[in-house]
Short mmCIF file of C-alpha atoms in Angstrom, two decimals:
data_model
loop_
_atom_site.label_atom_id
_atom_site.label_comp_id
_atom_site.label_asym_id
_atom_site.label_seq_id
_atom_site.Cartn_x
_atom_site.Cartn_y
_atom_site.Cartn_z
CA MET A 1 0.00 0.00 0.00
CA SER A 2 1.49 3.33 -1.01
CA VAL A 3 2.25 6.05 1.48
CA ASP A 4 -0.18 8.90 0.87
CA GLY A 5 -0.55 12.20 2.64
CA LEU A 6 -3.21 13.43 0.20
CA CYS A 7 -6.36 14.45 2.05
CA LYS A 8 -9.90 13.58 1.04
CA ARG A 9 -11.67 16.76 -0.07
CA ILE A 10 -15.00 18.24 1.01
CA ILE A 11 -16.49 20.49 -1.66
CA PRO A 12 -19.63 22.54 -0.99
CA CYS A 13 -21.54 23.27 -4.18
CA LEU A 14 -23.39 26.53 -4.71
CA ASP A 15 -26.01 26.91 -7.44
CA VAL A 16 -26.05 30.48 -8.69
CA ALA A 17 -28.46 32.47 -10.81
CA ASN A 18 -28.44 36.21 -11.41
CA GLY A 19 -25.40 36.55 -9.17
CA ARG A 20 -27.15 35.03 -6.13
CA THR A 21 -26.92 31.60 -4.51
CA VAL A 22 -30.18 29.78 -5.02
CA LYS A 23 -31.90 26.60 -4.03
CA GLY A 24 -34.56 24.79 -5.98
CA VAL A 25 -37.94 24.67 -4.29
CA LYS A 26 -41.32 23.39 -5.37
CA PHE A 27 -42.64 23.79 -8.89
CA GLY A 28 -39.30 24.71 -10.39
CA ASN A 29 -38.97 27.90 -8.38
CA LEU A 30 -35.74 29.18 -6.95
CA ARG A 31 -35.17 30.61 -3.48
CA ASP A 32 -32.41 33.12 -2.88
CA ILE A 33 -30.21 31.80 -0.10
CA GLY A 34 -27.53 34.42 -0.04
CA ASP A 35 -24.55 36.13 -1.55
CA PRO A 36 -22.21 33.54 -3.13
CA VAL A 37 -19.04 35.28 -1.97
CA GLU A 38 -20.25 35.56 1.62
CA LEU A 39 -21.31 31.92 1.66
CA GLY A 40 -18.07 30.92 0.01
CA LEU A 41 -16.04 32.70 2.68
CA LEU A 42 -18.09 31.05 5.40
CA TYR A 43 -17.40 27.61 3.94
CA GLU A 44 -13.72 28.46 3.54
CA GLU A 45 -13.58 29.41 7.21
CA GLN A 46 -15.26 26.13 8.14
CA GLY A 47 -12.57 24.18 6.36
CA ALA A 48 -13.96 23.53 2.89
CA ASP A 49 -11.19 22.25 0.66
CA GLU A 50 -12.65 23.63 -2.57
CA LEU A 51 -15.86 25.22 -3.77
CA THR A 52 -17.95 24.66 -6.85
CA PHE A 53 -20.25 27.30 -8.34
CA LEU A 54 -22.81 26.16 -10.87
CA ASP A 55 -24.64 28.60 -13.08
CA ILE A 56 -28.12 27.21 -13.27
CA SER A 57 -29.78 30.05 -15.15
CA ALA A 58 -32.00 28.57 -17.87
CA THR A 59 -30.09 29.62 -20.95
CA HIS A 60 -26.77 30.71 -19.43
CA GLU A 61 -27.27 33.97 -21.26
CA GLN A 62 -25.86 35.97 -18.38
CA ARG A 63 -22.29 34.91 -18.93
CA ASP A 64 -21.05 38.36 -17.90
CA THR A 65 -22.75 38.01 -14.51
CA VAL A 66 -20.98 34.71 -13.97
CA VAL A 67 -17.64 36.20 -14.99
CA GLU A 68 -18.22 39.05 -12.56
CA LEU A 69 -18.95 36.55 -9.82
CA VAL A 70 -15.82 34.56 -10.66
CA ASN A 71 -13.80 37.72 -10.40
CA LYS A 72 -15.30 38.59 -7.02
CA VAL A 73 -14.86 35.09 -5.63
CA ALA A 74 -11.24 34.98 -6.79
CA ARG A 75 -10.50 38.31 -5.15
CA ASN A 76 -11.88 37.20 -1.80
CA LEU A 77 -11.23 33.49 -1.40
CA SER A 78 -7.92 31.70 -1.06
CA ILE A 79 -9.03 28.12 -1.73
CA PRO A 80 -9.55 26.62 -5.19
CA PHE A 81 -12.90 26.88 -6.88
CA THR A 82 -14.55 25.35 -9.92
CA VAL A 83 -17.14 26.98 -12.12
CA GLY A 84 -19.65 25.28 -14.37
CA GLY A 85 -23.04 25.45 -15.97
CA GLY A 86 -23.56 25.58 -19.71
CA VAL A 87 -19.86 25.81 -20.56
CA ASN A 88 -19.53 24.84 -24.20
CA SER A 89 -16.44 26.46 -25.71
CA VAL A 90 -12.72 26.81 -25.14
CA ASP A 91 -13.16 30.60 -25.23
CA THR A 92 -15.58 30.46 -22.31
CA VAL A 93 -13.18 28.24 -20.38
CA LYS A 94 -10.30 30.64 -21.02
CA ARG A 95 -12.42 33.56 -19.94
CA LEU A 96 -13.46 31.88 -16.69
CA LEU A 97 -9.92 30.74 -15.89
CA GLY A 98 -8.51 34.12 -16.85
CA ASN A 99 -10.86 35.76 -14.38
CA GLY A 100 -9.67 33.58 -11.51
CA ALA A 101 -11.45 30.22 -11.63
CA ASP A 102 -9.14 27.28 -11.04
CA LYS A 103 -11.18 24.66 -12.82
CA VAL A 104 -14.16 24.50 -15.11
CA THR A 105 -16.72 21.71 -15.36
CA ILE A 106 -18.31 20.66 -18.59
CA ASN A 107 -21.24 18.31 -18.89
CA THR A 108 -23.85 18.32 -21.66
CA ALA A 109 -21.57 20.14 -24.10
CA ALA A 110 -18.98 17.38 -23.84
CA VAL A 111 -21.55 14.72 -24.69
CA SER A 112 -22.64 16.65 -27.80
CA ASN A 113 -19.07 17.42 -28.76
CA PRO A 114 -16.47 15.19 -27.07
CA GLN A 115 -13.68 16.98 -28.97
CA LEU A 116 -14.31 19.88 -26.61
CA ILE A 117 -12.56 17.91 -23.85
CA ASP A 118 -9.41 17.48 -25.93
CA ASP A 119 -9.50 21.14 -26.96
CA ILE A 120 -9.77 22.34 -23.36
CA ALA A 121 -7.08 19.95 -22.15
CA ILE A 122 -4.70 21.11 -24.86
CA ALA A 123 -5.44 24.81 -24.48
CA CYS A 124 -5.65 24.99 -20.70
CA GLY A 125 -4.40 21.72 -19.28
CA SER A 126 -6.17 18.60 -18.06
CA GLN A 127 -6.07 19.80 -14.49
CA CYS A 128 -8.50 22.62 -15.34
CA CYS A 129 -11.01 20.30 -16.90
CA VAL A 130 -13.53 18.55 -14.68
CA LEU A 131 -15.91 16.30 -16.54
CA ALA A 132 -19.25 16.34 -14.76
CA MET A 133 -21.57 13.47 -15.47
CA ASP A 134 -25.08 12.81 -14.18
CA VAL A 135 -25.85 9.12 -14.17
CA LYS A 136 -28.88 6.96 -13.55
CA ARG A 137 -28.91 3.26 -12.71
CA SER A 138 -29.93 1.13 -15.67
CA GLY A 139 -29.14 -2.38 -14.50
CA ASP A 140 -26.84 -4.43 -12.33
CA GLN A 141 -23.69 -2.33 -11.87
CA ARG A 142 -24.62 -0.30 -14.94
CA TRP A 143 -25.51 3.33 -15.29
CA THR A 144 -26.44 5.56 -18.21
CA VAL A 145 -25.50 9.18 -18.85
CA LEU A 146 -28.11 11.94 -18.51
CA VAL A 147 -27.73 15.43 -20.00
CA LYS A 148 -29.52 18.80 -19.93
CA GLY A 149 -29.79 18.90 -16.17
CA GLY A 150 -31.02 15.33 -16.02
CA ARG A 151 -33.86 15.86 -18.47
CA LEU A 152 -32.54 13.60 -21.22
CA ASP A 153 -31.27 10.03 -20.91
CA THR A 154 -28.73 9.50 -23.66
CA GLY A 155 -28.60 5.75 -23.14
CA HIS A 156 -24.78 5.93 -23.24
CA ASP A 157 -23.00 3.62 -20.82
CA ALA A 158 -21.54 5.78 -18.07
CA MET A 159 -18.32 3.85 -17.54
CA THR A 160 -17.54 3.83 -21.28
CA TRP A 161 -18.18 7.57 -21.39
CA ALA A 162 -16.02 8.21 -18.33
CA ARG A 163 -13.12 6.26 -19.82
CA GLN A 164 -13.41 8.17 -23.09
CA CYS A 165 -13.36 11.47 -21.23
CA VAL A 166 -10.24 10.54 -19.33
CA GLU A 167 -8.55 9.44 -22.56
CA ARG A 168 -9.43 12.78 -24.13
CA GLY A 169 -7.86 14.66 -21.25
CA ALA A 170 -10.39 15.22 -18.47
CA GLY A 171 -8.42 15.74 -15.23
CA GLU A 172 -11.20 14.74 -12.81
CA ILE A 173 -14.64 13.17 -12.94
CA LEU A 174 -17.51 14.74 -10.98
CA LEU A 175 -19.90 11.85 -10.70
CA THR A 176 -23.47 12.68 -9.68
CA SER A 177 -25.96 9.96 -8.95
CA TRP A 178 -29.26 11.20 -10.32
CA ASP A 179 -31.05 8.48 -8.35
CA LYS A 180 -29.68 9.80 -5.07
CA ASP A 181 -29.43 13.52 -5.74
CA GLY A 182 -31.65 15.48 -3.38
CA THR A 183 -32.88 12.36 -1.57
CA LEU A 184 -30.69 12.62 1.53
CA GLU A 185 -30.39 8.83 1.39
CA GLY A 186 -26.62 8.73 1.29
CA PHE A 187 -24.29 8.48 -1.72
CA ASP A 188 -24.58 5.64 -4.24
CA LEU A 189 -21.62 3.76 -2.77
CA GLU A 190 -21.55 1.02 -5.40
CA LEU A 191 -21.41 3.59 -8.20
CA VAL A 192 -18.63 5.54 -6.54
CA GLN A 193 -16.61 2.46 -5.64
CA ILE A 194 -16.69 1.04 -9.17
CA PHE A 195 -15.72 4.31 -10.83
CA ALA A 196 -13.10 5.31 -8.27
CA GLN A 197 -11.46 1.93 -8.71
CA ALA A 198 -11.56 1.89 -12.50
CA LEU A 199 -10.50 5.43 -13.38
CA PRO A 200 -6.94 6.78 -13.19
CA VAL A 201 -8.08 10.30 -12.29
CA PRO A 202 -9.69 11.59 -9.08
CA VAL A 203 -13.40 10.94 -8.69
CA ILE A 204 -15.61 13.47 -6.90
CA ALA A 205 -18.74 11.82 -5.53
CA SER A 206 -21.99 13.76 -5.60
CA GLY A 207 -25.63 13.10 -4.86
CA GLY A 208 -27.33 11.98 -1.65
CA ALA A 209 -25.16 13.28 1.19
CA ARG A 210 -27.25 12.98 4.34
CA ASP A 211 -24.96 13.34 7.36
CA PRO A 212 -21.29 13.11 8.38
CA GLN A 213 -21.53 9.32 8.28
CA SER A 214 -22.43 9.53 4.56
CA PHE A 215 -19.03 11.08 3.99
CA VAL A 216 -17.24 8.44 6.07
CA ASP A 217 -18.92 5.78 3.92
CA VAL A 218 -18.21 7.44 0.58
CA PHE A 219 -14.51 7.69 1.42
CA GLN A 220 -13.98 4.38 3.24
CA ARG A 221 -16.34 2.16 1.26
CA GLY A 222 -16.74 4.18 -1.93
CA ASN A 223 -13.07 5.16 -2.09
CA ALA A 224 -13.97 8.57 -3.52
CA ASP A 225 -11.22 11.17 -3.68
CA ALA A 226 -13.59 14.01 -2.91
CA ALA A 227 -17.24 14.55 -2.06
CA LEU A 228 -19.50 17.34 -3.16
CA ALA A 229 -22.67 18.37 -1.35
CA ALA A 230 -25.11 21.26 -1.32
CA SER A 231 -28.29 20.92 0.72
CA ILE A 232 -26.85 19.60 3.93
CA PHE A 233 -24.46 22.54 4.12
CA HIS A 234 -26.77 25.27 2.83
CA ASP A 235 -29.56 24.17 5.16
CA GLY A 236 -27.13 24.50 8.04
CA THR A 237 -27.87 20.94 9.13
CA TYR A 238 -24.20 20.15 9.36
CA THR A 239 -21.11 22.30 9.06
CA VAL A 240 -18.08 21.33 6.99
CA ALA A 241 -16.15 21.32 10.25
CA ALA A 242 -18.52 18.77 11.80
CA VAL A 243 -18.17 16.50 8.77
CA LYS A 244 -14.36 16.71 8.92
CA GLU A 245 -14.37 16.01 12.64
CA GLN A 246 -16.27 12.79 12.05
CA LEU A 247 -13.99 11.83 9.18
CA HIS A 248 -10.92 12.43 11.31
CA LYS A 249 -12.35 10.31 14.14
CA ALA A 250 -13.04 7.52 11.64
CA GLY A 251 -9.41 7.60 10.50
CA VAL A 252 -9.96 9.26 7.11
CA THR A 253 -7.11 11.60 6.09
CA VAL A 254 -8.54 15.12 6.01
CA ARG A 255 -7.14 18.61 6.34
CA LEU A 256 -8.01 19.99 9.73
CA CYS A 257 -7.96 23.74 10.25
CA MET B 1 9.39 50.84 1.57
CA LYS B 2 7.04 48.24 0.25
CA THR B 3 8.53 45.41 -1.77
CA GLU B 4 7.81 45.56 -5.47
CA ILE B 5 8.11 42.46 -7.58
CA ASP B 6 7.87 41.41 -11.19
CA LEU B 7 5.12 38.87 -11.94
CA VAL B 8 6.47 37.03 -14.96
CA ASP B 9 3.97 35.69 -17.46
CA ILE B 10 5.80 32.82 -19.15
CA GLY B 11 2.79 31.61 -21.09
CA GLY B 12 1.58 29.12 -18.51
CA GLY B 13 -2.10 29.64 -17.77
CA ASN B 14 -3.87 30.70 -14.61
CA ILE B 15 -1.93 33.88 -13.85
CA GLY B 16 -5.21 35.30 -12.54
CA SER B 17 -5.04 33.35 -9.28
CA ILE B 18 -1.64 34.60 -8.22
CA SER B 19 -2.46 38.17 -9.32
CA ARG B 20 -5.50 38.26 -7.12
CA CYS B 21 -3.64 36.73 -4.21
CA LEU B 22 -0.96 39.41 -4.50
CA GLU B 23 -3.70 42.02 -4.53
CA ARG B 24 -5.18 40.51 -1.35
CA LEU B 25 -1.73 40.68 0.23
CA LYS B 26 -1.41 44.29 -0.99
CA VAL B 27 1.79 43.60 -2.88
CA ASN B 28 2.87 45.98 -5.63
CA PHE B 29 3.62 43.90 -8.67
CA HIS B 30 4.46 44.68 -12.27
CA ARG B 31 3.31 42.25 -14.88
CA VAL B 32 6.14 41.41 -17.25
CA ASP B 33 6.46 39.00 -20.15
CA ALA B 34 8.42 38.33 -23.32
CA GLN B 35 7.25 41.61 -24.88
CA SER B 36 8.04 43.68 -21.78
CA PRO B 37 10.74 41.60 -20.13
CA PRO B 38 12.04 41.93 -16.54
CA ASP B 39 15.31 43.80 -16.11
CA GLY B 40 16.46 42.47 -12.75
CA SER B 41 15.52 45.58 -10.79
CA ARG B 42 12.86 43.61 -8.90
CA PRO B 43 12.53 40.07 -7.54
CA LEU B 44 10.87 37.64 -9.94
CA LEU B 45 7.73 35.63 -9.24
CA VAL B 46 7.17 33.03 -11.94
CA PRO B 47 3.86 31.16 -11.71
CA GLY B 48 1.98 29.01 -14.16
CA VAL B 49 0.46 25.68 -14.99
CA GLY B 50 0.94 23.75 -18.19
CA ALA B 51 3.06 21.26 -20.01
CA PHE B 52 6.83 21.52 -19.56
CA GLY B 53 7.61 21.22 -23.26
CA ALA B 54 5.07 23.80 -24.37
CA VAL B 55 6.19 26.38 -21.82
CA ILE B 56 9.90 25.87 -22.55
CA ASP B 57 9.27 26.18 -26.30
CA CYS B 58 7.42 29.43 -25.68
CA LEU B 59 10.29 30.77 -23.60
CA ARG B 60 12.86 29.76 -26.21
CA GLN B 61 10.94 31.30 -29.09
CA SER B 62 10.50 34.59 -27.29
CA GLN B 63 14.07 34.50 -25.92
CA LEU B 64 12.69 35.10 -22.44
CA ASP B 65 14.56 31.94 -21.40
CA GLY B 66 17.95 33.58 -21.85
CA LYS B 67 16.84 36.69 -19.99
CA LEU B 68 15.54 34.69 -17.01
CA VAL B 69 18.71 32.59 -16.81
CA ALA B 70 20.92 35.68 -16.93
CA LEU B 71 18.92 37.46 -14.23
CA VAL B 72 18.88 34.46 -11.89
CA LYS B 73 22.61 33.85 -12.39
CA ALA B 74 23.20 37.53 -11.61
CA GLY B 75 21.48 37.01 -8.26
CA THR B 76 17.93 38.28 -8.84
CA PRO B 77 15.66 36.58 -6.29
CA TYR B 78 13.30 34.08 -7.99
CA LEU B 79 10.13 32.45 -6.66
CA GLY B 80 8.72 29.76 -8.92
CA ILE B 81 5.29 28.17 -8.58
CA CYS B 82 4.29 24.93 -10.25
CA ILE B 83 5.61 25.15 -13.84
CA GLY B 84 7.74 28.08 -12.62
CA LEU B 85 9.53 25.50 -10.45
CA GLN B 86 9.78 22.76 -13.04
CA ILE B 87 11.39 24.87 -15.81
CA LEU B 88 14.37 25.49 -13.50
CA PHE B 89 15.51 21.87 -13.85
CA GLU B 90 17.48 20.12 -16.57
CA GLY B 91 14.55 18.26 -18.05
CA SER B 92 11.22 16.63 -17.41
CA GLN B 93 9.81 13.16 -18.04
CA GLU B 94 6.77 15.00 -19.36
CA SER B 95 8.70 16.24 -22.40
CA PRO B 96 11.68 14.02 -23.15
CA GLY B 97 14.29 15.75 -25.25
CA THR B 98 13.34 19.27 -24.20
CA PRO B 99 16.04 20.78 -22.00
CA GLY B 100 14.94 22.98 -19.11
CA LEU B 101 16.72 26.13 -17.97
CA SER B 102 19.18 23.97 -16.00
CA LEU B 103 19.45 26.49 -13.17
CA VAL B 104 18.93 23.66 -10.65
CA PRO B 105 20.55 20.23 -11.15
CA GLY B 106 18.06 17.39 -11.38
CA GLN B 107 15.06 16.24 -13.31
CA VAL B 108 11.29 16.54 -13.07
CA VAL B 109 9.67 13.13 -12.73
CA ARG B 110 6.20 11.64 -12.89
CA PHE B 111 4.34 10.19 -9.91
CA GLN B 112 4.15 6.41 -9.74
CA HIS B 113 0.58 6.22 -8.49
CA ALA B 114 -2.83 4.88 -9.47
CA LYS B 115 -4.27 8.41 -9.55
CA VAL B 116 -2.42 11.01 -11.54
CA PRO B 117 -2.54 14.03 -11.29
CA GLN B 118 -2.39 14.51 -7.56
CA ILE B 119 -5.21 16.93 -6.82
CA GLY B 120 -5.83 18.28 -3.36
CA TRP B 121 -4.28 19.20 -0.05
CA ASN B 122 -1.21 17.38 1.20
CA LYS B 123 0.78 17.76 4.41
CA LEU B 124 4.15 19.49 3.97
CA ARG B 125 7.09 18.46 6.12
CA SER B 126 9.63 21.24 6.49
CA ARG B 127 13.36 20.60 6.09
CA ASN B 128 14.18 24.11 7.26
CA SER B 129 13.40 25.32 10.76
CA ASP B 130 12.63 28.82 9.40
CA TRP B 131 9.74 27.51 7.31
CA PRO B 132 6.59 26.12 9.01
CA SER B 133 4.85 22.83 8.22
CA GLY B 134 1.23 22.85 7.08
CA TYR B 135 -1.21 21.77 4.37
CA ALA B 136 -0.80 22.99 0.80
CA TYR B 137 -2.85 22.54 -2.37
CA PHE B 138 -1.35 20.55 -5.22
CA VAL B 139 -2.40 19.93 -8.81
CA ASN B 140 0.44 18.03 -10.39
CA SER B 141 1.42 14.90 -12.26
CA TYR B 142 5.14 15.67 -12.03
CA TYR B 143 7.41 16.78 -9.23
CA PRO B 144 11.03 17.93 -8.90
CA ALA B 145 13.85 15.52 -8.03
CA PRO B 146 16.78 17.81 -7.18
CA ALA B 147 20.21 16.22 -7.54
CA GLN B 148 21.30 17.89 -4.30
CA ALA B 149 19.28 16.77 -1.29
CA GLN B 150 20.00 20.01 0.55
CA ALA B 151 17.98 21.94 -2.05
CA THR B 152 14.76 20.37 -0.75
CA LEU B 153 12.73 22.78 1.38
CA TYR B 154 9.50 20.77 1.80
CA GLU B 155 8.54 17.13 1.36
CA ALA B 156 5.17 15.40 1.22
CA ASP B 157 3.88 11.89 0.53
CA TYR B 158 2.09 10.63 -2.56
CA GLY B 159 2.99 7.08 -3.44
CA GLY B 160 6.06 7.66 -1.32
CA SER B 161 7.94 10.76 -0.27
CA PHE B 162 8.45 13.50 -2.89
CA CYS B 163 10.09 16.91 -3.00
CA ALA B 164 7.38 19.57 -2.80
CA ALA B 165 9.53 22.71 -2.72
CA ILE B 166 13.16 23.78 -3.14
CA LYS B 167 15.33 26.56 -1.81
CA THR B 168 18.84 27.06 -3.14
CA GLY B 169 20.73 30.35 -3.30
CA ASN B 170 18.44 33.07 -4.67
CA ILE B 171 15.94 30.49 -5.93
CA THR B 172 12.87 29.40 -3.96
CA ALA B 173 10.20 27.35 -5.68
CA PHE B 174 6.99 25.53 -4.75
CA GLN B 175 5.39 22.65 -6.62
CA PHE B 176 2.11 23.43 -4.77
CA HIS B 177 -0.02 26.56 -5.13
CA PRO B 178 0.45 28.90 -2.16
CA GLU B 179 -2.13 31.29 -3.63
CA LYS B 180 -4.71 28.53 -3.25
CA SER B 181 -3.60 27.20 0.10
CA GLY B 182 -5.57 29.43 2.44
CA PRO B 183 -3.88 31.39 5.23
CA PHE B 184 -0.93 28.98 5.36
CA GLY B 185 -0.16 29.58 1.69
CA SER B 186 -0.42 33.34 2.16
CA GLU B 187 2.04 33.06 5.02
CA LEU B 188 4.59 31.30 2.83
CA LEU B 189 4.27 33.98 0.16
CA SER B 190 4.63 36.73 2.76
CA ARG B 191 7.69 34.98 4.12
CA TRP B 192 9.35 34.97 0.71
CA LEU B 193 8.40 38.60 0.11
CA ALA B 194 9.89 39.60 3.45
CA SER B 195 13.11 37.74 2.63
CA VAL B 196 13.61 39.63 -0.65
CA SER B 197 12.79 43.13 0.51
#
């Protein structure tokens, strides 16, 4: 077993629209839950290892607003952050990175145009390119890839797609279980374990975080390299610090502040 | 008098992060590059991410490589971050056949590990009592292997122990990203700035 000092990462995810952090509520409405920079700083103070900001505006037409936010976040925070949501060109990636984002996630655009992954990796480096994939269980140890915010099932095999993305230059895989997302039932441990084992790049688990024990499980049983969560942090149910405390007690290597 | 430094854009991406960190630390910096090269009047901070070969080629084509080597050999303080560290060496496994600036003896080598690149926070062990231990943020597939053990400033573990930072003469360089390593990272940057003012 190799000697590793690398810590497992906790990554709060903030959905943003019109420059505000939002949360989906009934009937497709959005509730404003605060200023993204303020929330980001709070999470940083609590020990978040990275942050992810997702632009969930319907048509991503307010690219300038997102760039402005990236700029503001970069000026105030001193931990890495990733930006995503409707990113579909190398120019957009360059603009976001140039304004201070450390990484960019691509999702639907990569499925429509896989060459985009290669182009980003070549222009900006694999380490900037996080391939986000939303997957849904389709059989025994099989999952298919969803796009357009989960609205369309492409029927593509998720593992095949993930391997292709890595070959094309994706530096990390952000793997969201659509079955578990928003359910507070815990992560899909089988999904995470299979992908974390098979892929030669870090896997960020997402979807279903319920409590600090969920994180212990996703790292010890799922072998994820990082875990992303939104609701349980935004709702104030648990702090990042409380999650890390539990992880540390369970013997998981985490950065303690 | 506040320290002023030259932030050298060598064509590696992500210069935004370090710029904003310097602004947070209220450091006066001048952005220089191949078109407006540094002249040695200020310490050099050389950041960047990217492939060794591509960055070296860029430096060679613009002749910024010769200028940097001359300034460092003349004693100008140099802080390298990530690719700014790696170019100092004689070569890299990432780009066989492309010589580095050869300002520090040794090679840049690839991690032997199931997961490459290393992405995340790792615990630094200090080899110098003036520099504190702490957690720093890494995004790297390659790391420096200095020929002289005494050049190593920090070590960490990823598939075994690896050199995470060097300090030799007027050269200091970090494989990790201090500008993304919270208060600890800011402290390391401030420490370097204080040492060159």
